[in-house]
mmCIF file of C-alpha atoms in Angstrom:
data_model
loop_
_atom_site.group_PDB
_atom_site.id
_atom_site.type_symbol
_atom_site.label_atom_id
_atom_site.label_comp_id
_atom_site.label_asym_id
_atom_site.label_seq_id
_atom_site.Cartn_x
_atom_site.Cartn_y
_atom_site.Cartn_z
ATOM 1 C CA MET A 89 -33.022 -7.864 29.558
ATOM 2 C CA THR A 90 -32.621 -11.329 28.080
ATOM 3 C CA LEU A 91 -32.949 -12.401 24.469
ATOM 4 C CA ALA A 92 -34.165 -16.006 24.180
ATOM 5 C CA LEU A 93 -33.241 -17.827 20.977
ATOM 6 C CA GLN A 94 -34.477 -21.128 19.556
ATOM 7 C CA PRO A 95 -32.614 -23.124 16.875
ATOM 8 C CA ILE A 96 -34.136 -23.101 13.380
ATOM 9 C CA GLY A 97 -32.156 -26.157 12.259
ATOM 10 C CA VAL A 98 -29.117 -28.369 12.861
ATOM 11 C CA ILE A 99 -25.688 -28.323 11.205
ATOM 12 C CA ASN A 100 -24.078 -31.694 10.520
ATOM 13 C CA THR A 101 -20.356 -31.938 9.818
ATOM 14 C CA PRO A 102 -17.604 -34.576 9.924
ATOM 15 C CA PHE A 103 -16.277 -33.063 13.194
ATOM 16 C CA LYS A 104 -17.385 -35.027 16.244
ATOM 17 C CA GLU A 105 -15.006 -33.464 18.764
ATOM 18 C CA LYS A 106 -13.312 -30.117 19.329
ATOM 19 C CA LYS A 107 -9.803 -31.346 18.724
ATOM 20 C CA ASN A 108 -8.282 -31.316 15.214
ATOM 21 C CA MET A 109 -11.042 -29.256 13.627
ATOM 22 C CA PRO A 110 -10.452 -26.596 10.993
ATOM 23 C CA ILE A 111 -10.322 -23.348 12.928
ATOM 24 C CA GLN A 112 -12.108 -21.262 10.296
ATOM 25 C CA PRO A 113 -14.020 -21.916 7.043
ATOM 26 C CA ALA A 114 -10.791 -21.189 5.124
ATOM 27 C CA ALA A 115 -9.185 -24.123 6.913
ATOM 28 C CA GLY A 116 -12.170 -26.350 6.224
ATOM 29 C CA ALA A 117 -11.869 -25.781 2.475
ATOM 30 C CA GLY A 118 -13.621 -28.619 0.723
ATOM 31 C CA GLU A 119 -15.007 -30.143 3.946
ATOM 32 C CA LYS A 120 -18.683 -30.829 3.327
ATOM 33 C CA GLY A 121 -21.618 -30.601 5.660
ATOM 34 C CA THR A 122 -25.385 -30.249 5.673
ATOM 35 C CA VAL A 123 -27.853 -27.999 7.416
ATOM 36 C CA ALA A 124 -31.303 -29.445 8.066
ATOM 37 C CA ILE A 125 -33.839 -26.637 8.449
ATOM 38 C CA PHE A 126 -36.805 -27.432 10.672
ATOM 39 C CA GLU A 127 -40.051 -27.899 8.759
ATOM 40 C CA GLU A 128 -41.743 -24.733 10.047
ATOM 41 C CA TYR A 129 -38.977 -22.453 8.726
ATOM 42 C CA ARG A 130 -38.467 -23.983 5.264
ATOM 43 C CA ALA A 131 -40.656 -21.463 3.439
ATOM 44 C CA GLY A 132 -37.994 -18.884 4.325
ATOM 45 C CA LEU A 133 -35.431 -20.685 2.122
ATOM 46 C CA ARG A 134 -37.043 -19.490 -1.101
ATOM 47 C CA ASP A 135 -34.560 -17.611 -3.343
ATOM 48 C CA LEU A 136 -31.594 -18.683 -1.198
ATOM 49 C CA ALA A 137 -30.249 -21.168 -3.769
ATOM 50 C CA GLY A 138 -29.279 -18.206 -5.973
ATOM 51 C CA PHE A 139 -26.503 -17.342 -3.522
ATOM 52 C CA SER A 140 -23.166 -19.133 -3.765
ATOM 53 C CA HIS A 141 -22.166 -18.165 -0.213
ATOM 54 C CA ILE A 142 -24.206 -17.732 2.944
ATOM 55 C CA ILE A 143 -23.540 -16.532 6.479
ATOM 56 C CA LEU A 144 -24.463 -19.021 9.183
ATOM 57 C CA LEU A 145 -24.998 -17.850 12.742
ATOM 58 C CA TYR A 146 -25.019 -20.717 15.205
ATOM 59 C CA HIS A 147 -24.786 -21.621 18.855
ATOM 60 C CA PHE A 148 -21.341 -22.683 20.085
ATOM 61 C CA HIS A 149 -23.208 -25.394 21.947
ATOM 62 C CA LYS A 150 -20.118 -26.933 23.562
ATOM 63 C CA SER A 151 -18.969 -23.514 24.785
ATOM 64 C CA LYS A 152 -18.324 -23.274 28.506
ATOM 65 C CA LYS A 153 -17.380 -20.425 30.819
ATOM 66 C CA PHE A 154 -15.627 -17.624 28.991
ATOM 67 C CA ASN A 155 -12.414 -15.850 29.908
ATOM 68 C CA LEU A 156 -11.821 -12.244 28.763
ATOM 69 C CA GLN A 157 -8.205 -13.069 27.897
ATOM 70 C CA VAL A 158 -7.455 -16.084 25.708
ATOM 71 C CA VAL A 159 -4.524 -17.574 23.820
ATOM 72 C CA PRO A 160 -5.989 -18.052 20.322
ATOM 73 C CA PHE A 161 -5.153 -21.035 18.091
ATOM 74 C CA LEU A 162 -3.202 -18.734 15.793
ATOM 75 C CA ASP A 163 -1.042 -17.200 18.523
ATOM 76 C CA THR A 164 1.094 -17.938 21.544
ATOM 77 C CA GLU A 165 0.182 -15.018 23.800
ATOM 78 C CA PRO A 166 -3.043 -13.915 25.500
ATOM 79 C CA ARG A 167 -5.340 -11.585 23.554
ATOM 80 C CA GLY A 168 -8.537 -9.788 24.476
ATOM 81 C CA LEU A 169 -11.442 -12.166 23.816
ATOM 82 C CA PHE A 170 -13.246 -9.760 21.459
ATOM 83 C CA ALA A 171 -10.084 -9.507 19.318
ATOM 84 C CA THR A 172 -10.362 -13.278 18.721
ATOM 85 C CA ARG A 173 -12.868 -15.737 17.282
ATOM 86 C CA ALA A 174 -12.602 -18.100 20.267
ATOM 87 C CA PRO A 175 -15.823 -20.078 20.941
ATOM 88 C CA ASN A 176 -16.141 -19.408 24.686
ATOM 89 C CA ARG A 177 -17.798 -15.957 24.710
ATOM 90 C CA PRO A 178 -20.352 -14.111 26.871
ATOM 91 C CA ASN A 179 -22.867 -14.736 24.078
ATOM 92 C CA PRO A 180 -21.625 -17.928 22.394
ATOM 93 C CA ILE A 181 -22.676 -17.167 18.821
ATOM 94 C CA GLY A 182 -20.523 -18.506 15.979
ATOM 95 C CA LEU A 183 -20.345 -16.991 12.499
ATOM 96 C CA SER A 184 -19.090 -18.741 9.361
ATOM 97 C CA VAL A 185 -19.344 -17.853 5.697
ATOM 98 C CA VAL A 186 -19.795 -21.146 3.839
ATOM 99 C CA GLN A 187 -20.297 -22.148 0.239
ATOM 100 C CA LEU A 188 -23.827 -23.285 -0.663
ATOM 101 C CA ASP A 189 -23.854 -26.122 -3.185
ATOM 102 C CA LYS A 190 -27.570 -26.913 -3.315
ATOM 103 C CA ILE A 191 -30.795 -27.082 -1.336
ATOM 104 C CA GLU A 192 -32.916 -30.253 -1.362
ATOM 105 C CA ASN A 193 -35.992 -30.940 0.769
ATOM 106 C CA GLY A 194 -35.098 -28.344 3.355
ATOM 107 C CA VAL A 195 -31.481 -29.512 3.598
ATOM 108 C CA LEU A 196 -28.647 -27.170 2.639
ATOM 109 C CA HIS A 197 -25.556 -28.845 1.239
ATOM 110 C CA ILE A 198 -22.606 -26.701 2.234
ATOM 111 C CA ARG A 199 -18.836 -26.640 1.869
ATOM 112 C CA ASN A 200 -15.946 -25.215 3.901
ATOM 113 C CA VAL A 201 -17.451 -26.166 7.234
ATOM 114 C CA ASP A 202 -15.628 -25.442 10.491
ATOM 115 C CA MET A 203 -18.270 -26.225 13.082
ATOM 116 C CA LEU A 204 -18.924 -29.222 15.308
ATOM 117 C CA ASP A 205 -21.413 -31.886 14.303
ATOM 118 C CA ASN A 206 -24.939 -31.222 15.645
ATOM 119 C CA THR A 207 -24.400 -27.476 16.038
ATOM 120 C CA PRO A 208 -27.749 -25.650 16.490
ATOM 121 C CA LEU A 209 -28.397 -23.156 13.681
ATOM 122 C CA LEU A 210 -29.739 -19.732 14.673
ATOM 123 C CA ASP A 211 -29.905 -17.763 11.426
ATOM 124 C CA ILE A 212 -28.977 -17.730 7.747
ATOM 125 C CA LYS A 213 -28.143 -14.522 5.887
ATOM 126 C CA PRO A 214 -27.124 -14.113 2.246
ATOM 127 C CA TYR A 215 -23.463 -13.175 1.823
ATOM 128 C CA VAL A 216 -23.253 -9.957 -0.205
ATOM 129 C CA PRO A 217 -19.824 -8.417 -0.932
ATOM 130 C CA GLU A 218 -21.242 -4.867 -1.019
ATOM 131 C CA PHE A 219 -22.555 -5.335 2.530
ATOM 132 C CA ASP A 220 -19.935 -7.585 4.051
ATOM 133 C CA THR A 221 -16.502 -6.958 2.584
ATOM 134 C CA HIS A 222 -13.979 -4.192 3.010
ATOM 135 C CA THR A 223 -10.650 -3.274 1.533
ATOM 136 C CA GLU A 224 -7.800 -1.292 3.072
ATOM 137 C CA ILE A 225 -8.034 -3.142 6.308
ATOM 138 C CA ARG A 226 -5.748 -3.751 9.284
ATOM 139 C CA THR A 227 -5.960 -6.938 11.334
ATOM 140 C CA GLY A 228 -3.837 -6.260 14.411
ATOM 141 C CA TRP A 229 -2.267 -9.319 16.048
ATOM 142 C CA LEU A 230 -3.639 -11.524 13.265
ATOM 143 C CA GLU A 231 -1.745 -9.656 10.545
ATOM 144 C CA LYS A 232 0.832 -12.409 10.106
ATOM 145 C CA ALA A 233 -0.990 -15.393 11.528
ATOM 146 C CA ARG A 234 -4.080 -15.144 9.348
ATOM 147 C CA LYS A 235 -2.086 -16.232 6.287
ATOM 148 C CA ASN A 236 -1.469 -19.601 7.944
ATOM 149 C CA VAL A 237 -5.039 -20.352 8.904
ATOM 150 C CA ALA A 238 -5.569 -22.946 6.171
ATOM 151 C CA SER A 239 -2.914 -25.240 7.616
ATOM 152 C CA ARG A 240 -3.884 -24.997 11.303
ATOM 153 C CA LYS A 241 -6.194 -27.243 13.260
ATOM 154 C CA SER A 242 -7.771 -26.763 16.656
ATOM 155 C CA ASP A 243 -6.515 -28.399 19.825
ATOM 156 C CA ASP A 244 -8.454 -28.850 23.042
ATOM 157 C CA ARG A 245 -7.649 -25.517 24.698
ATOM 158 C CA PHE A 246 -11.313 -24.372 24.660
ATOM 159 C CA ARG A 247 -12.705 -27.376 26.494
ATOM 160 C CA MET B 1228 -33.582 -25.924 23.932
ATOM 161 C CA THR B 1229 -33.275 -22.177 24.462
ATOM 162 C CA LEU B 1230 -30.178 -20.008 24.307
ATOM 163 C CA ALA B 1231 -30.465 -16.990 26.604
ATOM 164 C CA LEU B 1232 -28.340 -13.980 25.697
ATOM 165 C CA GLN B 1233 -27.507 -10.843 27.658
ATOM 166 C CA PRO B 1234 -26.229 -7.620 26.055
ATOM 167 C CA ILE B 1235 -22.536 -6.786 26.612
ATOM 168 C CA GLY B 1236 -22.990 -3.127 25.653
ATOM 169 C CA VAL B 1237 -25.114 -0.567 23.818
ATOM 170 C CA ILE B 1238 -24.751 0.872 20.303
ATOM 171 C CA ASN B 1239 -25.549 4.561 19.869
ATOM 172 C CA THR B 1240 -26.222 5.995 16.418
ATOM 173 C CA PRO B 1241 -27.919 9.052 14.887
ATOM 174 C CA PHE B 1242 -30.924 6.885 13.900
ATOM 175 C CA LYS B 1243 -33.826 7.269 16.300
ATOM 176 C CA GLU B 1244 -36.496 5.577 14.197
ATOM 177 C CA LYS B 1245 -36.705 2.820 11.618
ATOM 178 C CA LYS B 1246 -37.651 5.050 8.722
ATOM 179 C CA ASN B 1247 -34.973 6.659 6.516
ATOM 180 C CA MET B 1248 -32.069 4.655 7.899
ATOM 181 C CA PRO B 1249 -29.193 3.335 5.815
ATOM 182 C CA ILE B 1250 -30.151 -0.228 4.996
ATOM 183 C CA GLN B 1251 -26.613 -1.621 5.262
ATOM 184 C CA PRO B 1252 -23.202 -0.381 6.472
ATOM 185 C CA ALA B 1253 -22.335 0.476 2.850
ATOM 186 C CA ALA B 1254 -25.261 2.908 2.843
ATOM 187 C CA GLY B 1255 -24.233 4.366 6.186
ATOM 188 C CA ALA B 1256 -20.786 5.260 4.849
ATOM 189 C CA GLY B 1257 -19.366 7.961 7.052
ATOM 190 C CA GLU B 1258 -22.221 7.853 9.591
ATOM 191 C CA LYS B 1259 -20.608 7.732 13.017
ATOM 192 C CA GLY B 1260 -21.672 5.943 16.147
ATOM 193 C CA THR B 1261 -20.339 4.631 19.426
ATOM 194 C CA VAL B 1262 -20.509 1.353 21.280
ATOM 195 C CA ALA B 1263 -20.322 1.527 25.066
ATOM 196 C CA ILE B 1264 -19.099 -1.779 26.457
ATOM 197 C CA PHE B 1265 -20.327 -2.638 29.945
ATOM 198 C CA GLU B 1266 -17.645 -2.397 32.618
ATOM 199 C CA GLU B 1267 -17.419 -6.122 33.325
ATOM 200 C CA TYR B 1268 -16.540 -6.989 29.704
ATOM 201 C CA ARG B 1269 -13.976 -4.272 28.979
ATOM 202 C CA ALA B 1270 -10.931 -6.457 29.645
ATOM 203 C CA GLY B 1271 -11.957 -8.383 26.509
ATOM 204 C CA LEU B 1272 -11.286 -5.306 24.320
ATOM 205 C CA ARG B 1273 -7.514 -5.673 24.597
ATOM 206 C CA ASP B 1274 -5.823 -5.923 21.164
ATOM 207 C CA LEU B 1275 -9.043 -4.946 19.361
ATOM 208 C CA ALA B 1276 -7.801 -1.459 18.421
ATOM 209 C CA GLY B 1277 -5.349 -3.084 15.976
ATOM 210 C CA PHE B 1278 -8.266 -3.997 13.732
ATOM 211 C CA SER B 1279 -9.622 -1.443 11.270
ATOM 212 C CA HIS B 1280 -12.923 -3.298 10.863
ATOM 213 C CA ILE B 1281 -15.005 -5.333 13.285
ATOM 214 C CA ILE B 1282 -18.109 -7.481 13.077
ATOM 215 C CA LEU B 1283 -20.903 -6.443 15.421
ATOM 216 C CA LEU B 1284 -23.652 -8.896 16.326
ATOM 217 C CA TYR B 1285 -26.610 -7.202 17.936
ATOM 218 C CA HIS B 1286 -30.242 -7.627 18.877
ATOM 219 C CA PHE B 1287 -32.766 -6.201 16.402
ATOM 220 C CA HIS B 1288 -34.555 -4.920 19.484
ATOM 221 C CA LYS B 1289 -37.454 -3.322 17.601
ATOM 222 C CA SER B 1290 -38.039 -6.495 15.639
ATOM 223 C CA LYS B 1291 -41.545 -7.869 15.835
ATOM 224 C CA LYS B 1292 -43.219 -11.000 14.507
ATOM 225 C CA PHE B 1293 -41.420 -12.414 11.487
ATOM 226 C CA ASN B 1294 -42.871 -13.506 8.164
ATOM 227 C CA LEU B 1295 -41.093 -16.185 6.083
ATOM 228 C CA GLN B 1296 -41.737 -14.188 2.902
ATOM 229 C CA VAL B 1297 -40.788 -10.503 2.781
ATOM 230 C CA VAL B 1298 -40.444 -7.747 0.220
ATOM 231 C CA PRO B 1299 -36.894 -6.457 0.891
ATOM 232 C CA PHE B 1300 -35.937 -2.772 0.691
ATOM 233 C CA LEU B 1301 -33.908 -3.515 -2.440
ATOM 234 C CA ASP B 1302 -36.693 -5.286 -4.302
ATOM 235 C CA THR B 1303 -40.353 -5.134 -5.277
ATOM 236 C CA GLU B 1304 -41.332 -8.791 -4.956
ATOM 237 C CA PRO B 1305 -41.502 -11.231 -2.027
ATOM 238 C CA ARG B 1306 -38.373 -13.241 -1.222
ATOM 239 C CA GLY B 1307 -37.659 -16.003 1.248
ATOM 240 C CA LEU B 1308 -36.716 -14.396 4.579
ATOM 241 C CA PHE B 1309 -33.347 -16.198 4.800
ATOM 242 C CA ALA B 1310 -32.397 -14.841 1.360
ATOM 243 C CA THR B 1311 -32.759 -11.308 2.807
ATOM 244 C CA ARG B 1312 -31.250 -9.232 5.616
ATOM 245 C CA ALA B 1313 -34.657 -8.104 6.912
ATOM 246 C CA PRO B 1314 -34.724 -7.413 10.688
ATOM 247 C CA ASN B 1315 -37.841 -9.417 11.610
ATOM 248 C CA ARG B 1316 -36.392 -12.949 11.887
ATOM 249 C CA PRO B 1317 -37.027 -16.046 14.041
ATOM 250 C CA ASN B 1318 -33.807 -15.156 15.900
ATOM 251 C CA PRO B 1319 -33.543 -11.354 15.518
ATOM 252 C CA ILE B 1320 -29.745 -11.048 15.372
ATOM 253 C CA GLY B 1321 -28.244 -8.288 13.251
ATOM 254 C CA LEU B 1322 -24.760 -8.365 11.738
ATOM 255 C CA SER B 1323 -22.784 -5.360 10.499
ATOM 256 C CA VAL B 1324 -19.142 -4.920 9.572
ATOM 257 C CA VAL B 1325 -18.167 -1.423 10.721
ATOM 258 C CA GLN B 1326 -14.991 0.606 10.690
ATOM 259 C CA LEU B 1327 -13.300 1.017 14.075
ATOM 260 C CA ASP B 1328 -11.732 4.465 14.522
ATOM 261 C CA LYS B 1329 -10.591 4.249 18.146
ATOM 262 C CA ILE B 1330 -11.355 2.860 21.590
ATOM 263 C CA GLU B 1331 -11.457 5.167 24.619
ATOM 264 C CA ASN B 1332 -12.537 4.224 28.135
ATOM 265 C CA GLY B 1333 -14.498 1.207 27.016
ATOM 266 C CA VAL B 1334 -16.220 3.129 24.212
ATOM 267 C CA LEU B 1335 -15.697 2.101 20.586
ATOM 268 C CA HIS B 1336 -15.894 4.907 18.045
ATOM 269 C CA ILE B 1337 -17.226 3.396 14.848
ATOM 270 C CA ARG B 1338 -18.134 4.461 11.333
ATOM 271 C CA ASN B 1339 -20.571 3.204 8.680
ATOM 272 C CA VAL B 1340 -23.337 2.473 11.149
ATOM 273 C CA ASP B 1341 -26.705 1.154 9.990
ATOM 274 C CA MET B 1342 -28.383 0.245 13.263
ATOM 275 C CA LEU B 1343 -30.966 1.979 15.448
ATOM 276 C CA ASP B 1344 -29.905 4.087 18.409
ATOM 277 C CA ASN B 1345 -29.776 2.098 21.688
ATOM 278 C CA THR B 1346 -29.337 -1.254 19.963
ATOM 279 C CA PRO B 1347 -28.163 -3.930 22.454
ATOM 280 C CA LEU B 1348 -24.752 -5.345 21.499
ATOM 281 C CA LEU B 1349 -24.324 -9.136 21.725
ATOM 282 C CA ASP B 1350 -20.807 -9.791 20.427
ATOM 283 C CA ILE B 1351 -17.766 -8.277 18.714
ATOM 284 C CA LYS B 1352 -15.514 -10.282 16.402
ATOM 285 C CA PRO B 1353 -12.454 -9.098 14.498
ATOM 286 C CA TYR B 1354 -13.034 -8.830 10.743
ATOM 287 C CA VAL B 1355 -10.432 -10.946 8.937
ATOM 288 C CA PRO B 1356 -10.526 -11.190 5.127
ATOM 289 C CA GLU B 1357 -9.054 -14.707 5.109
ATOM 290 C CA PHE B 1358 -11.938 -15.882 7.301
ATOM 291 C CA ASP B 1359 -14.777 -13.735 6.079
ATOM 292 C CA THR B 1360 -14.434 -12.881 2.399
ATOM 293 C CA HIS B 1361 -14.936 -14.874 -0.756
ATOM 294 C CA THR B 1362 -14.461 -14.304 -4.439
ATOM 295 C CA GLU B 1363 -16.283 -15.876 -7.389
ATOM 296 C CA ILE B 1364 -19.628 -15.454 -5.763
ATOM 297 C CA ARG B 1365 -23.245 -15.352 -6.929
ATOM 298 C CA THR B 1366 -25.862 -13.248 -5.136
ATOM 299 C CA GLY B 1367 -29.182 -14.398 -6.595
ATOM 300 C CA TRP B 1368 -31.978 -11.829 -6.549
ATOM 301 C CA LEU B 1369 -29.567 -9.210 -5.169
ATOM 302 C CA GLU B 1370 -27.257 -9.420 -8.185
ATOM 303 C CA LYS B 1371 -28.444 -6.132 -9.645
ATOM 304 C CA ALA B 1372 -29.892 -4.415 -6.607
ATOM 305 C CA ARG B 1373 -26.810 -4.681 -4.389
ATOM 306 C CA LYS B 1374 -24.996 -2.128 -6.533
ATOM 307 C CA ASN B 1375 -27.568 0.483 -5.517
ATOM 308 C CA VAL B 1376 -27.447 -0.114 -1.778
ATOM 309 C CA ALA B 1377 -25.484 3.050 -1.025
ATOM 310 C CA SER B 1378 -28.276 5.287 -2.254
ATOM 311 C CA ARG B 1379 -31.227 3.504 -0.626
ATOM 312 C CA LYS B 1380 -32.831 4.240 2.715
ATOM 313 C CA SER B 1381 -35.266 2.199 4.757
ATOM 314 C CA ASP B 1382 -38.984 2.867 4.929
ATOM 315 C CA ASP B 1383 -41.370 1.611 7.599
ATOM 316 C CA ARG B 1384 -42.249 -1.742 6.058
ATOM 317 C CA PHE B 1385 -40.690 -3.706 8.960
ATOM 318 C CA ARG B 1386 -42.663 -2.010 11.700
#
C-alpha cells in the first residue's frame, strides 16, 4: 500500500546547502523564510493568519538512503533513527513549528526556519498548545544536548 | 513530482469508526493503544524508550476528497482547511503527540490516542520541548474553543 503525495507549495529559506544550517527551528531563531502556496490551494489559508505559530510538514527532498542507526548532530554516538530527527528516514517527512508573521497573496512570511531552500511543502496545521504540548516529559539521550540546540549547526553527515 | 510513502507499522486503538472519537490527543487522555512496527524497521527504535512523549505521523487512511473550507468539530462556521486539523486534506497526514509507556518486541504501548484503529504509521519522531513548543502564541479562531477540546468527540462530518 503506497501513499502518493504532491507538494502544495514551496518553502524558500536562506539555506542553499545542507552544511551549516540551523538544526531545528530553535536554532534558526530569527531566520526568515517564505512559503509560496500553489494557487489551487490558497482558499485553504483563510483564518490561518490568526495563528502566531504553524506546523509545517515537508519533504526532506535532499534525503537519501536511510540508516536505522545514526549519529545525530547533537550527539557523538549512534542512536536509533526514530529517536532522532535526522532527515534520512524511511518516509522522509520533516516537521517544524515556525512563527507566522503575515500572509500576503498566497505567500506565508515565516520566522525560525530550519529547512533547505526550495523544500516542497506537504501540509500546514495550526499549532495549538492544548493539542501539541506536554509537560512532565523525559527526553532520553537528548536530555542534556537539547539545551544546546540553539548554538549548533549542521555539518554534512546526512549527505 | 510525487513522494511515495510506505507504512512502517500499524496503529491499533479502541476506535473502530470515525464517529465519537476523541478529536485530539488531549481528548483521548488515558485512551490506550499500540503501534506495531514492522520487523525491518525495529532496529530504528533503539533509544526511543527514553522519551516519555513521541510524535506520530500517520496516514488518515479513511480520508476522502478534501474541501478547502470546512466546519471543524470545535466550531460552527467554515474555516480555511489549513487553519484546522481536519482529516480530509490534500496530503492526508495526521500528527499526534502521544505518551509512550513502554516498548516490547517492536510494539509501542501508547496513551492519549486519537486515531482510528488500523491506521498506517508513517514516521516516529521524539518529542522535544526545545524543538516543538512555543510560548506567547495566538491561536486565531481556536482561541476559545481549544479549552473545550477534552470534552468533545467527533461526529461523522468528515465521512
